[in-house]
Tab-separated table of C-alpha atoms in Angstrom:
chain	number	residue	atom	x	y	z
A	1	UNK	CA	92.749	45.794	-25.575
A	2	UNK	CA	93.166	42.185	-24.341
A	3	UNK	CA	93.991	39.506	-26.777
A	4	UNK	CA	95.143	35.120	-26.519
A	5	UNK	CA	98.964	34.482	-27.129
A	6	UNK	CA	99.920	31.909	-29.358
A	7	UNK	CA	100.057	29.824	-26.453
A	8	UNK	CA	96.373	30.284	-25.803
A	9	UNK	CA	95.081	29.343	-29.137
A	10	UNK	CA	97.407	25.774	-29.133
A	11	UNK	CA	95.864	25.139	-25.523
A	12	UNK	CA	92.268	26.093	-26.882
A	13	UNK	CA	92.858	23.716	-29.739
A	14	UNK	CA	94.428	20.733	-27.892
A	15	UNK	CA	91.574	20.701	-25.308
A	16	UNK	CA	88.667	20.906	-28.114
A	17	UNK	CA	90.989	17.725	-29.541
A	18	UNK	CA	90.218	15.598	-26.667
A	19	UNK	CA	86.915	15.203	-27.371
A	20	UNK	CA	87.371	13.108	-30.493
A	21	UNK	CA	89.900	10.612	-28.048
A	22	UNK	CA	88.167	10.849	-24.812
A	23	UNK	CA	84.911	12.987	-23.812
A	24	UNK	CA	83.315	15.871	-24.914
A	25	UNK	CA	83.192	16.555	-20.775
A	26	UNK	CA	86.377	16.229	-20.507
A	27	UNK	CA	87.148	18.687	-23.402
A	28	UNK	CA	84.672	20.967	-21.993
A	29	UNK	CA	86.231	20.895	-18.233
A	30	UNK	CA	89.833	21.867	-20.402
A	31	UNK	CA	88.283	24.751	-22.373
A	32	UNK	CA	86.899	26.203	-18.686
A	33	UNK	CA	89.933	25.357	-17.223
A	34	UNK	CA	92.050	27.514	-20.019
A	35	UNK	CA	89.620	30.227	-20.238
A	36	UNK	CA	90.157	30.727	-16.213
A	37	UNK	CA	93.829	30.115	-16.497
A	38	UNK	CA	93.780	33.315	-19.434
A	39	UNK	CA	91.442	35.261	-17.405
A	40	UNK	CA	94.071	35.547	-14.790
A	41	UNK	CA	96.856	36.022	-17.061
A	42	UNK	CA	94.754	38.683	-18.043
A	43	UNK	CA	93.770	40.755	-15.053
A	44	UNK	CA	98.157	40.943	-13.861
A	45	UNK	CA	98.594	43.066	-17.040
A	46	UNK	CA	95.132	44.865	-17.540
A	47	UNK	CA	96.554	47.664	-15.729
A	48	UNK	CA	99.563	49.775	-18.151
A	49	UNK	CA	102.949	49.536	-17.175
A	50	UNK	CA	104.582	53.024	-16.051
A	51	UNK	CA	106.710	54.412	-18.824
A	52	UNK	CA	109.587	57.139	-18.179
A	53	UNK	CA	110.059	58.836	-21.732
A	54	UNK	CA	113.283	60.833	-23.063
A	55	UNK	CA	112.180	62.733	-25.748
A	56	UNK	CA	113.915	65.506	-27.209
A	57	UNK	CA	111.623	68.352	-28.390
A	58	UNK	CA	114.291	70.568	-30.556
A	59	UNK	CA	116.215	68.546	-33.637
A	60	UNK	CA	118.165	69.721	-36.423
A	61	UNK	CA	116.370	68.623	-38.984
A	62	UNK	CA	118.330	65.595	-40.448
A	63	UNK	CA	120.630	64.980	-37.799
A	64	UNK	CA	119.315	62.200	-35.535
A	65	UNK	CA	118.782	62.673	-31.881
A	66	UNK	CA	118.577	59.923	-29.285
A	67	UNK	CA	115.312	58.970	-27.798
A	68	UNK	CA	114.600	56.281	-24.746
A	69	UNK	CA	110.964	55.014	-23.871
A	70	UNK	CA	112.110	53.040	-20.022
A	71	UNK	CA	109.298	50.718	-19.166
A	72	UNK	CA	108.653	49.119	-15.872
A	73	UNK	CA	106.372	46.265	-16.151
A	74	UNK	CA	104.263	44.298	-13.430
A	75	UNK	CA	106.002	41.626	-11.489
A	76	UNK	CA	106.354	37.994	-14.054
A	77	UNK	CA	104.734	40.397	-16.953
A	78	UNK	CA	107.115	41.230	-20.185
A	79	UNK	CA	106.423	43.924	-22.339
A	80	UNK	CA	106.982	44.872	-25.649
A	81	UNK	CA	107.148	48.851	-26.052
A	82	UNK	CA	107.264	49.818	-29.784
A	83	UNK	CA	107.388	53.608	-30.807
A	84	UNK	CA	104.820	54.829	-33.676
A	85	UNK	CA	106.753	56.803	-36.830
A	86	UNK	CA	104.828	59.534	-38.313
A	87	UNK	CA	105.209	60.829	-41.544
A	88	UNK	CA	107.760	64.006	-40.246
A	89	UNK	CA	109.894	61.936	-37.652
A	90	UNK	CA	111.125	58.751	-37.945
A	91	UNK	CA	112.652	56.465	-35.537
A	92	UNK	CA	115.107	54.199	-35.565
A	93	UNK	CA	114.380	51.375	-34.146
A	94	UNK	CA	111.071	51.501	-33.621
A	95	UNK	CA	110.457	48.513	-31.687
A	96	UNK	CA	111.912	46.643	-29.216
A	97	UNK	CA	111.384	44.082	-26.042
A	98	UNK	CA	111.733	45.614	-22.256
A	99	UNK	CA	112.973	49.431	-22.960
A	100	UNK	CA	113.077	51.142	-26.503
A	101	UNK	CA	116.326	53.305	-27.230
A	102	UNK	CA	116.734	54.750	-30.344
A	103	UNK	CA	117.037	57.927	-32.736
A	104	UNK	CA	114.826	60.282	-33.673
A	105	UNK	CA	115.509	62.337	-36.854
A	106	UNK	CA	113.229	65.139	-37.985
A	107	UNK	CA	112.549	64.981	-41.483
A	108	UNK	CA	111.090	68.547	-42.357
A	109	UNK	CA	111.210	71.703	-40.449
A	110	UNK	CA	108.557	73.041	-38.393
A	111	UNK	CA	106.628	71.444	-35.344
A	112	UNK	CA	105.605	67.986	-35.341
A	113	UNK	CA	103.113	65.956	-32.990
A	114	UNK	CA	104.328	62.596	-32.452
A	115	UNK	CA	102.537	59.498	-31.834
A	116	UNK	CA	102.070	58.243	-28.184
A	117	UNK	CA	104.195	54.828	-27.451
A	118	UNK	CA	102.132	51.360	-27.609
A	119	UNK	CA	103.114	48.638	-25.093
A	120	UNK	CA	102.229	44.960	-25.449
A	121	UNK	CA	102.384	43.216	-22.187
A	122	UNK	CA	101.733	39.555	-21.716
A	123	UNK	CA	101.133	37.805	-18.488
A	124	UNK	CA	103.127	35.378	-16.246
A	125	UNK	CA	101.742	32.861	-17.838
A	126	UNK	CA	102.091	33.301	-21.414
A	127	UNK	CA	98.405	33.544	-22.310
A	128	UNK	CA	97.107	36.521	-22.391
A	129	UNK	CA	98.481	40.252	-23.866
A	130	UNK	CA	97.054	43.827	-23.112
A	131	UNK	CA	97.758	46.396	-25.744
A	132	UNK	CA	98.319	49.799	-24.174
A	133	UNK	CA	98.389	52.982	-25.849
A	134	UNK	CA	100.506	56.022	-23.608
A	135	UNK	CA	100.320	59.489	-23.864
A	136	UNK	CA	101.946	61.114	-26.536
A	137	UNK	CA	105.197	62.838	-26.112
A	138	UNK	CA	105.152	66.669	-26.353
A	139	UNK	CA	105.699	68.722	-29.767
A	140	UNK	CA	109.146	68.551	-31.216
A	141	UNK	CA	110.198	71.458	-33.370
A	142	UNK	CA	112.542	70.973	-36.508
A	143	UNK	CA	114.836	73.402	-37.168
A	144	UNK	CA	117.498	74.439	-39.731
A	145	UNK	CA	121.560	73.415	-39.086
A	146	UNK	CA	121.627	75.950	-36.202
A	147	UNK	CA	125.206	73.796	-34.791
A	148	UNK	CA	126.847	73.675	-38.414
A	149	UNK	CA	126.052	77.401	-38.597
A	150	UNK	CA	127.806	77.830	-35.752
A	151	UNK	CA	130.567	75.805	-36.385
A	152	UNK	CA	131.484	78.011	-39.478
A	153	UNK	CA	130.612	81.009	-37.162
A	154	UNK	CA	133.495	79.860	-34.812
A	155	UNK	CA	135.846	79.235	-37.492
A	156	UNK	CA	135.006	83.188	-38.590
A	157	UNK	CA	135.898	84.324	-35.088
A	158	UNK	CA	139.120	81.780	-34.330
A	159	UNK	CA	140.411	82.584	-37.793
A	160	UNK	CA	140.506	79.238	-39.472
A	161	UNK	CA	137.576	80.074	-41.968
A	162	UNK	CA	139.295	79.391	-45.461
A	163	UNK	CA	138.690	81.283	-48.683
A	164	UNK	CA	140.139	80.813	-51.784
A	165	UNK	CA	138.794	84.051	-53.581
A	166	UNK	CA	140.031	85.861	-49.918
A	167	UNK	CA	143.756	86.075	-49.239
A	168	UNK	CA	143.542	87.808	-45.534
A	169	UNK	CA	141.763	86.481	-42.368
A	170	UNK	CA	138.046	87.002	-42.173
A	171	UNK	CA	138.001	89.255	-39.267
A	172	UNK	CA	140.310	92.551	-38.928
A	173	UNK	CA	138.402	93.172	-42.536
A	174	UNK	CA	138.146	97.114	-42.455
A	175	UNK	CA	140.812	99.584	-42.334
A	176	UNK	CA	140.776	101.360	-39.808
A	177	UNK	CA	144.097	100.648	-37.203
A	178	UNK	CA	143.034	98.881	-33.685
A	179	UNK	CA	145.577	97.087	-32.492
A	180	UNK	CA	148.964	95.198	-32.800
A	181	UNK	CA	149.362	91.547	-31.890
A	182	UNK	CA	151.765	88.243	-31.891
A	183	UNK	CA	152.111	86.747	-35.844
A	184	UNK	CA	150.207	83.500	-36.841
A	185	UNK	CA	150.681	81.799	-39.758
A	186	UNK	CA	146.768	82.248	-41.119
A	187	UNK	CA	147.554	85.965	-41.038
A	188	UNK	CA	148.295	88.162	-44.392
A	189	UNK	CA	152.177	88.861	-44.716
A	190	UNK	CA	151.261	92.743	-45.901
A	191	UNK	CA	149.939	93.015	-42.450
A	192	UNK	CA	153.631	92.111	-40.384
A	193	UNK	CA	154.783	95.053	-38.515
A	194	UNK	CA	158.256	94.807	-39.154
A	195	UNK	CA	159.079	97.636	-36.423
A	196	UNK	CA	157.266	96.234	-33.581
A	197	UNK	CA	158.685	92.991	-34.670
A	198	UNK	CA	162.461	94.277	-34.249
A	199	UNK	CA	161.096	95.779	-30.986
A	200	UNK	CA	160.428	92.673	-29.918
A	201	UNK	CA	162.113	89.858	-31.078
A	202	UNK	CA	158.928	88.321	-32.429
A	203	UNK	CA	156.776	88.807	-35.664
A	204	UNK	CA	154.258	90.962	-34.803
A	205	UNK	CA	151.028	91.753	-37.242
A	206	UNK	CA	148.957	95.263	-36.821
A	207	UNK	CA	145.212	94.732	-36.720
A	208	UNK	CA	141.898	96.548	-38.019
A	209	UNK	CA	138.863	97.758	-36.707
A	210	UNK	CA	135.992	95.478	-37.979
A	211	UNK	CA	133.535	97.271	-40.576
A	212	UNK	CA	130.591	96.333	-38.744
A	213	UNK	CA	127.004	97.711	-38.218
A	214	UNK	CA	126.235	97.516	-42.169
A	215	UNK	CA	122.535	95.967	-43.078
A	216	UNK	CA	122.100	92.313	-44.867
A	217	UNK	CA	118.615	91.342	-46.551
A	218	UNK	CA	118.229	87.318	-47.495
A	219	UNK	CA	115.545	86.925	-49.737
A	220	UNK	CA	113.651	83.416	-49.542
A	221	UNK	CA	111.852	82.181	-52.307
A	222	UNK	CA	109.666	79.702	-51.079
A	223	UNK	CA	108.415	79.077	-54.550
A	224	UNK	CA	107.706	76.148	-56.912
A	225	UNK	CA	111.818	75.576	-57.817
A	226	UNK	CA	112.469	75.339	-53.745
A	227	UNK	CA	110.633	72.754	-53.362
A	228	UNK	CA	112.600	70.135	-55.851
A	229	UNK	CA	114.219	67.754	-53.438
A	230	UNK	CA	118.265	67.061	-53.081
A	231	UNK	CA	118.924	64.002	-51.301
A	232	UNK	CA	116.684	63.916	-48.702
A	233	UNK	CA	115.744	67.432	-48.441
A	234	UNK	CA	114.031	69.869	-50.165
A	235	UNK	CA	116.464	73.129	-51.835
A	236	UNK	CA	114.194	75.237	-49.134
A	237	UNK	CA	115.712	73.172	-46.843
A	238	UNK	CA	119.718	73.782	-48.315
A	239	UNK	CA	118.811	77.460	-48.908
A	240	UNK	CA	117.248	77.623	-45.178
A	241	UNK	CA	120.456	76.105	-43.700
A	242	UNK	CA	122.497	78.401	-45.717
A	243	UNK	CA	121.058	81.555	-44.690
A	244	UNK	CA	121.298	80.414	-40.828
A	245	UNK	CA	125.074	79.834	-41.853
A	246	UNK	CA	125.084	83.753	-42.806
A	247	UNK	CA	123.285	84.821	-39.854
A	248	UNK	CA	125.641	83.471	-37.416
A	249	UNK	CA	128.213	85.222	-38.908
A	250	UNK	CA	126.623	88.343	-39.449
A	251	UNK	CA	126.082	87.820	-35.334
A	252	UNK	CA	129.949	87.461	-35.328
A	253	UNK	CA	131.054	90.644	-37.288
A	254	UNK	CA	128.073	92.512	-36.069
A	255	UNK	CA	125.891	93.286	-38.999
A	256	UNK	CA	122.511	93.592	-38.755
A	257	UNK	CA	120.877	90.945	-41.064
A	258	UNK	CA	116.415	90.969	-42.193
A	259	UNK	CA	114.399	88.759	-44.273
A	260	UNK	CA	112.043	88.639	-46.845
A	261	UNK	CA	109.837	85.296	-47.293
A	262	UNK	CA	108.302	85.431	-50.632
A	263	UNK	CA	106.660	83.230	-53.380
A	264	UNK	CA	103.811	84.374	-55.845
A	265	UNK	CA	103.125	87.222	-53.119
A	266	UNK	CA	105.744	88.679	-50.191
A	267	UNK	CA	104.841	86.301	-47.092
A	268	UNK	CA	107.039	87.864	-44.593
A	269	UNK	CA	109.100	90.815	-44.172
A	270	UNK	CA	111.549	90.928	-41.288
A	271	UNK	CA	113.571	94.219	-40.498
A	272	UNK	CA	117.231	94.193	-40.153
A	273	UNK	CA	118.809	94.087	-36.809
A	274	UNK	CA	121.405	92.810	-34.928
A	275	UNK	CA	122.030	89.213	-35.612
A	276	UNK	CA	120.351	86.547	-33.149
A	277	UNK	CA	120.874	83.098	-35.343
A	278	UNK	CA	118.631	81.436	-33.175
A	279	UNK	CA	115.549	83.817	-33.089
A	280	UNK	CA	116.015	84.217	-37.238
A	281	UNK	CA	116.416	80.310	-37.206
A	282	UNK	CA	113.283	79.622	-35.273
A	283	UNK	CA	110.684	82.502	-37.110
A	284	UNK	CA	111.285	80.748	-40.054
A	285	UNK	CA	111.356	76.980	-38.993
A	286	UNK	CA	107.703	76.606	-40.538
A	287	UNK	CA	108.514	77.861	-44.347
A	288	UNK	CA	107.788	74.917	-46.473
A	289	UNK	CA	107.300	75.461	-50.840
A	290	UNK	CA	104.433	76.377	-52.259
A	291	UNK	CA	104.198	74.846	-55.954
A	292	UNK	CA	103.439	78.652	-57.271
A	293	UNK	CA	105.563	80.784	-59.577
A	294	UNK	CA	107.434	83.690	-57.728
A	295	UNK	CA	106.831	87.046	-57.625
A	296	UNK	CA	110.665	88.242	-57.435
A	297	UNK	CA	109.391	91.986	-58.387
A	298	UNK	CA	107.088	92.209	-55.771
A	299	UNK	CA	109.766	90.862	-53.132
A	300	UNK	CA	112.599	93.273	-54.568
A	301	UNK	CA	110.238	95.870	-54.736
A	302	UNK	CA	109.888	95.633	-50.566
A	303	UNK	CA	113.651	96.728	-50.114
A	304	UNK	CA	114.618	98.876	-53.372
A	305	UNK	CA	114.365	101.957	-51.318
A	306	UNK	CA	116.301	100.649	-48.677
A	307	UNK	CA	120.011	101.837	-47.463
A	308	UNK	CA	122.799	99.976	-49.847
A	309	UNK	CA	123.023	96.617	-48.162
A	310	UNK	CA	124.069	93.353	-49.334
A	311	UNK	CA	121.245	91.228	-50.697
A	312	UNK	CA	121.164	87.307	-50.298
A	313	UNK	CA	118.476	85.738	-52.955
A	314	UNK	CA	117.434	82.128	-52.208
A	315	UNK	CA	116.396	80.856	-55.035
A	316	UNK	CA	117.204	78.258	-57.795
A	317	UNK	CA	117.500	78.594	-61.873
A	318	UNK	CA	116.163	75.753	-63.848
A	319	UNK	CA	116.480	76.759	-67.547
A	320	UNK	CA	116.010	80.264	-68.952
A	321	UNK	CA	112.065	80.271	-69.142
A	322	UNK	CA	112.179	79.632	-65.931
A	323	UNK	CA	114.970	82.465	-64.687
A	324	UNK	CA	113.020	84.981	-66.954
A	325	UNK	CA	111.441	86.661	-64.091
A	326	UNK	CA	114.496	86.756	-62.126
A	327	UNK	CA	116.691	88.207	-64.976
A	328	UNK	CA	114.046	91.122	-65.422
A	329	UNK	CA	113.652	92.026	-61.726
A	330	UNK	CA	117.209	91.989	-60.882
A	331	UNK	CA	117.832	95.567	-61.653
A	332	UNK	CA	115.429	96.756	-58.987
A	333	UNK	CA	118.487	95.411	-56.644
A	334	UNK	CA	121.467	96.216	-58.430
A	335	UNK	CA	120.848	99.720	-59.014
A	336	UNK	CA	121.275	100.293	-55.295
A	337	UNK	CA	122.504	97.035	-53.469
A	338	UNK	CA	125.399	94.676	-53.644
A	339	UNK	CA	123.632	91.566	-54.884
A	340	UNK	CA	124.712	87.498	-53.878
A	341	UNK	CA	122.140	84.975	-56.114
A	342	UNK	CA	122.597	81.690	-54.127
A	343	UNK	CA	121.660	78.441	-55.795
A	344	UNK	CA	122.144	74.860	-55.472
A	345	UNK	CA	123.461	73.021	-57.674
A	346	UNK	CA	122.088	69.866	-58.884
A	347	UNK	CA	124.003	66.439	-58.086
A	348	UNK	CA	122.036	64.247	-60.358
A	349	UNK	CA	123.016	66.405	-63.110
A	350	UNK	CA	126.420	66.813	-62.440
A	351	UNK	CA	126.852	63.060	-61.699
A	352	UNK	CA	125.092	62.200	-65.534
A	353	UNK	CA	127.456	64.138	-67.106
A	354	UNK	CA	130.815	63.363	-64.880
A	355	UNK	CA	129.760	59.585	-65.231
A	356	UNK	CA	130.722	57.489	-68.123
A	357	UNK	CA	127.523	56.372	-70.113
A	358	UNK	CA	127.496	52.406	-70.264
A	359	UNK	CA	124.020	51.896	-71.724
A	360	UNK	CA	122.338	54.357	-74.870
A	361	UNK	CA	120.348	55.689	-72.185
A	362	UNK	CA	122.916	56.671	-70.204
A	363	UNK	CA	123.972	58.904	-73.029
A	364	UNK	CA	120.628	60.108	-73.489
A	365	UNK	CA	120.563	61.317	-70.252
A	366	UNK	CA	123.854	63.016	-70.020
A	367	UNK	CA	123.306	64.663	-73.268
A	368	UNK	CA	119.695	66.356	-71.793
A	369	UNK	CA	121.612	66.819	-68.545
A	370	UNK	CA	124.791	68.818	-70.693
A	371	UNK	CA	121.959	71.222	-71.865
A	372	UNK	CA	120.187	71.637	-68.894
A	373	UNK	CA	123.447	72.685	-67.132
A	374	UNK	CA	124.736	74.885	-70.107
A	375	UNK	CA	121.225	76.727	-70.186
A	376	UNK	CA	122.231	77.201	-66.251
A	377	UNK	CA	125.693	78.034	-67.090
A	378	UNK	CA	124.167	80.932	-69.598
A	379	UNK	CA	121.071	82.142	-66.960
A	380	UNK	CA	124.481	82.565	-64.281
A	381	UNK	CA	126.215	85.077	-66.736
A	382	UNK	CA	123.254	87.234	-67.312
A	383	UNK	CA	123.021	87.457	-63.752
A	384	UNK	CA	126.620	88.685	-63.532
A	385	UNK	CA	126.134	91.052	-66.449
A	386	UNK	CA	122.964	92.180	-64.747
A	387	UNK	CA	125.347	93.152	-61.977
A	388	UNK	CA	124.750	90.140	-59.133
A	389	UNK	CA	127.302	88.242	-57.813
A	390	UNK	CA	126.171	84.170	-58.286
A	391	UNK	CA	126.862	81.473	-55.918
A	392	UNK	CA	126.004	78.302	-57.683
A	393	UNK	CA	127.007	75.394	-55.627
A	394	UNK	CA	126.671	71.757	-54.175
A	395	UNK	CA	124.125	71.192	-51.090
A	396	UNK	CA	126.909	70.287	-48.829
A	397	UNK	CA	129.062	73.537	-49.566
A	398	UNK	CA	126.288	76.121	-50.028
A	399	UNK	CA	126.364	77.557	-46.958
A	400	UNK	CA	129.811	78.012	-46.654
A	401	UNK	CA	130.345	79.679	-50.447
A	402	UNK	CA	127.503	82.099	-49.225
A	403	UNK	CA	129.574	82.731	-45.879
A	404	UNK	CA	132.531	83.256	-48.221
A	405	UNK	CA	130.665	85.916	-50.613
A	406	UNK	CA	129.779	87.487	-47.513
A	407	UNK	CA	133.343	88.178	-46.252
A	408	UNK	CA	134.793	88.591	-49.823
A	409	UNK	CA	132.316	91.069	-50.283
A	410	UNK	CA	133.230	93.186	-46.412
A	411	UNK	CA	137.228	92.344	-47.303
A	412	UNK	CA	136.851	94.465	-50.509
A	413	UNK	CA	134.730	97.280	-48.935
A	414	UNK	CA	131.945	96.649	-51.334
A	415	UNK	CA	129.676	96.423	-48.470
């Protein structure tokens, strides 16, 4: 599409001006003479300019990822090259003269079709510019924190993964004798071998045989209470990143680790097996919340017959009415399985009550927010005394409290 400059239009409307101080001729041979002049302009950028686009087609969603749209435009032309958002990506800048680099962030999981870059060239002259819409870039696919998953995962296998609840490394966690190596200062003191360390002249720590091979079920409630939003995500989103966080370090010790997808009917079952982070990752990069109330008997009812595993639940506990149908399916699991209730904990509630109130409603809303984390405080406890073990915390820290449970829970043999 072909339109006048600024330039065009001032030219247009000084020649039509002469006719008033000289002759309408005269203003006539001006207009002919501009209309050629834009004509011309016109036909050195009809044709696009080539493009060369760098477009990354896998994202964590959140984390922004660079992006480059190089133009090369006609000889005397300049271009303008501006990137279209759409409503699950959204670039940073968007717009920009010559070449366009920028980021890219994914805002939701899943795959997402962006919009084709649109390039505004305008001729030697100045007169004329040619709007030119480009091919799209191909599908880019959102996906959970895959790299901070992996990050904890590494900190798992080096050793540097910190628990407070567990007082010996993460790894060496069963008890059956491997191996005896040099001392560091992450590892337990009741593990120094004090005879191999006289051998030797150097501390020396005896090491276990990993209990490994043991089966891990995360349930994912895709319900109405996932679908809340914490910053800019949704809690499917926190819960999502969480269980990748558990996956990679079931991959690590080598459990074997399943799913179940569920809201007001089971969605998706996925058996155990041996932990690929990735794959799990990927199948269920296109969950999103449906605003439905969950089903949590029919989802516990898919593994209560199961081998004793450890059990992840994904969900979230508003008030009491609304943990009801958790509370009264829980025994399905606990008769048989070691149970971890993950949840994330609200920051705007935590912040009303933390801050102090300077206006009357301010104190309105931290009293409401007191009782709504009290009722939370009570629907945690019956979950205990129903036999689960809860995890109730911040966005930011979810995953790694779940990765914690985890090894707590393989430390103690509970597993």
């Amino acid at each position: 599409m072909v339109t006048p400059t600024g330039r065009t239009v001032v030219l247009a409307v000084v020649a039509s001006a002469t006719a008033f101080f000289w002759s309408a001729g005269l203003a006539a041979a001006l207009l002919v003479a501009v209309l050629v002049a834009f004509a011309v302009d016109a036909s050195c950028v009809r044709r696009p300019p080539a493009l060369t686009v760098r477009w990354p087609v896998e994202l964590v969603r959140g984390a922004p990822s660079p992006f480059a749209v190089t133009v090369q435009p006609h000889p005397g032309t300049t271009v303008v090259v501006r990137q279209p958002q759409t409503a699950e990506l959204r670039v940073e800048p968007a717009e920009d003269a010559g070449s366009l680099e920028g980021e890219l962030v994914a805002l939701t999981r899943g795959v997402h079709e962006p919009s084709g870059p649109v390039t505004r060239s305008t001729g030697p002259l100045g007169l004329a510019a040619w709007i030119h819409h480009h091919p799209a870039p191909p599908p880019t696919t959102g996906h959970a924190d895959l790299p901070g998953a992996r990050r904890i995962a590494a900190a798992v296998r080096e050793g540097t993964f910190r628990d407070p609840g567990l007082r010996r490394g993460p790894l060496g966690l069963g008890t059956d004798f491997e191996s005896i190596r040099d001392y560091t200062p992450d590892d337990d003191i009741r593990r120094v071998n004090w005879l191999a360390g006289e051998r030797t002249g150097r501390p020396m720590v005896n090491t276990y045989r990993e209990d490994t091979e043991r089966d891990l079920w995360c349930l994912v409630d895709t319900g109405r209470l996932l679908a809340s939003p914490v910053g800019d995500r949704t809690r499917l989103d926190v819960a999502l990143d969480a269980l990748t966080a558990v996956a990679a370090v079931a991959q690590v010790v080598g459990d074997r680790i399943g799913a179940v997808v569920f809201d007001d009917k089971v969605r998706r079952v996925i058996r155990p097996r041996r932990a690929d982070a990735a794959a799990l990752c990927r199948s269920l990069d296109d969950l999103q919340p449906r605003i439905v109330d969950s089903d949590y008997d029919a989802a516990f009812q898919q593994i209560a017959t199961v081998k004793r595993s450890l059990v992840v639940v994904f969900t979230d506990v508003l008030d009491g009415a609304a943990a009801a149908p958790l509370l009264s399916a829980m025994p399905v699991l606990t008769r048989r399985h070691v149970v971890v209730v993950a949840g994330v904990l609200d920051p705007d509630l935590v912040e009303a009550v933390t801050e102090v109130p300077k206006t009357p409603t301010d104190l309105l809303r931290a009293g409401a927010a007191g009782d709504l984390l009290d009722e939370r405080d009570d629907v945690g406890e019956r979950l205990r005394r129903a036999g689960a073990i809860v995890v109730d915390q911040p966005a930011e820290r979810l995953a790694g409290a779940c990765v914690a449970a985890y090894l707590r829970l393989k430390a103690t043999s509970r597993l």
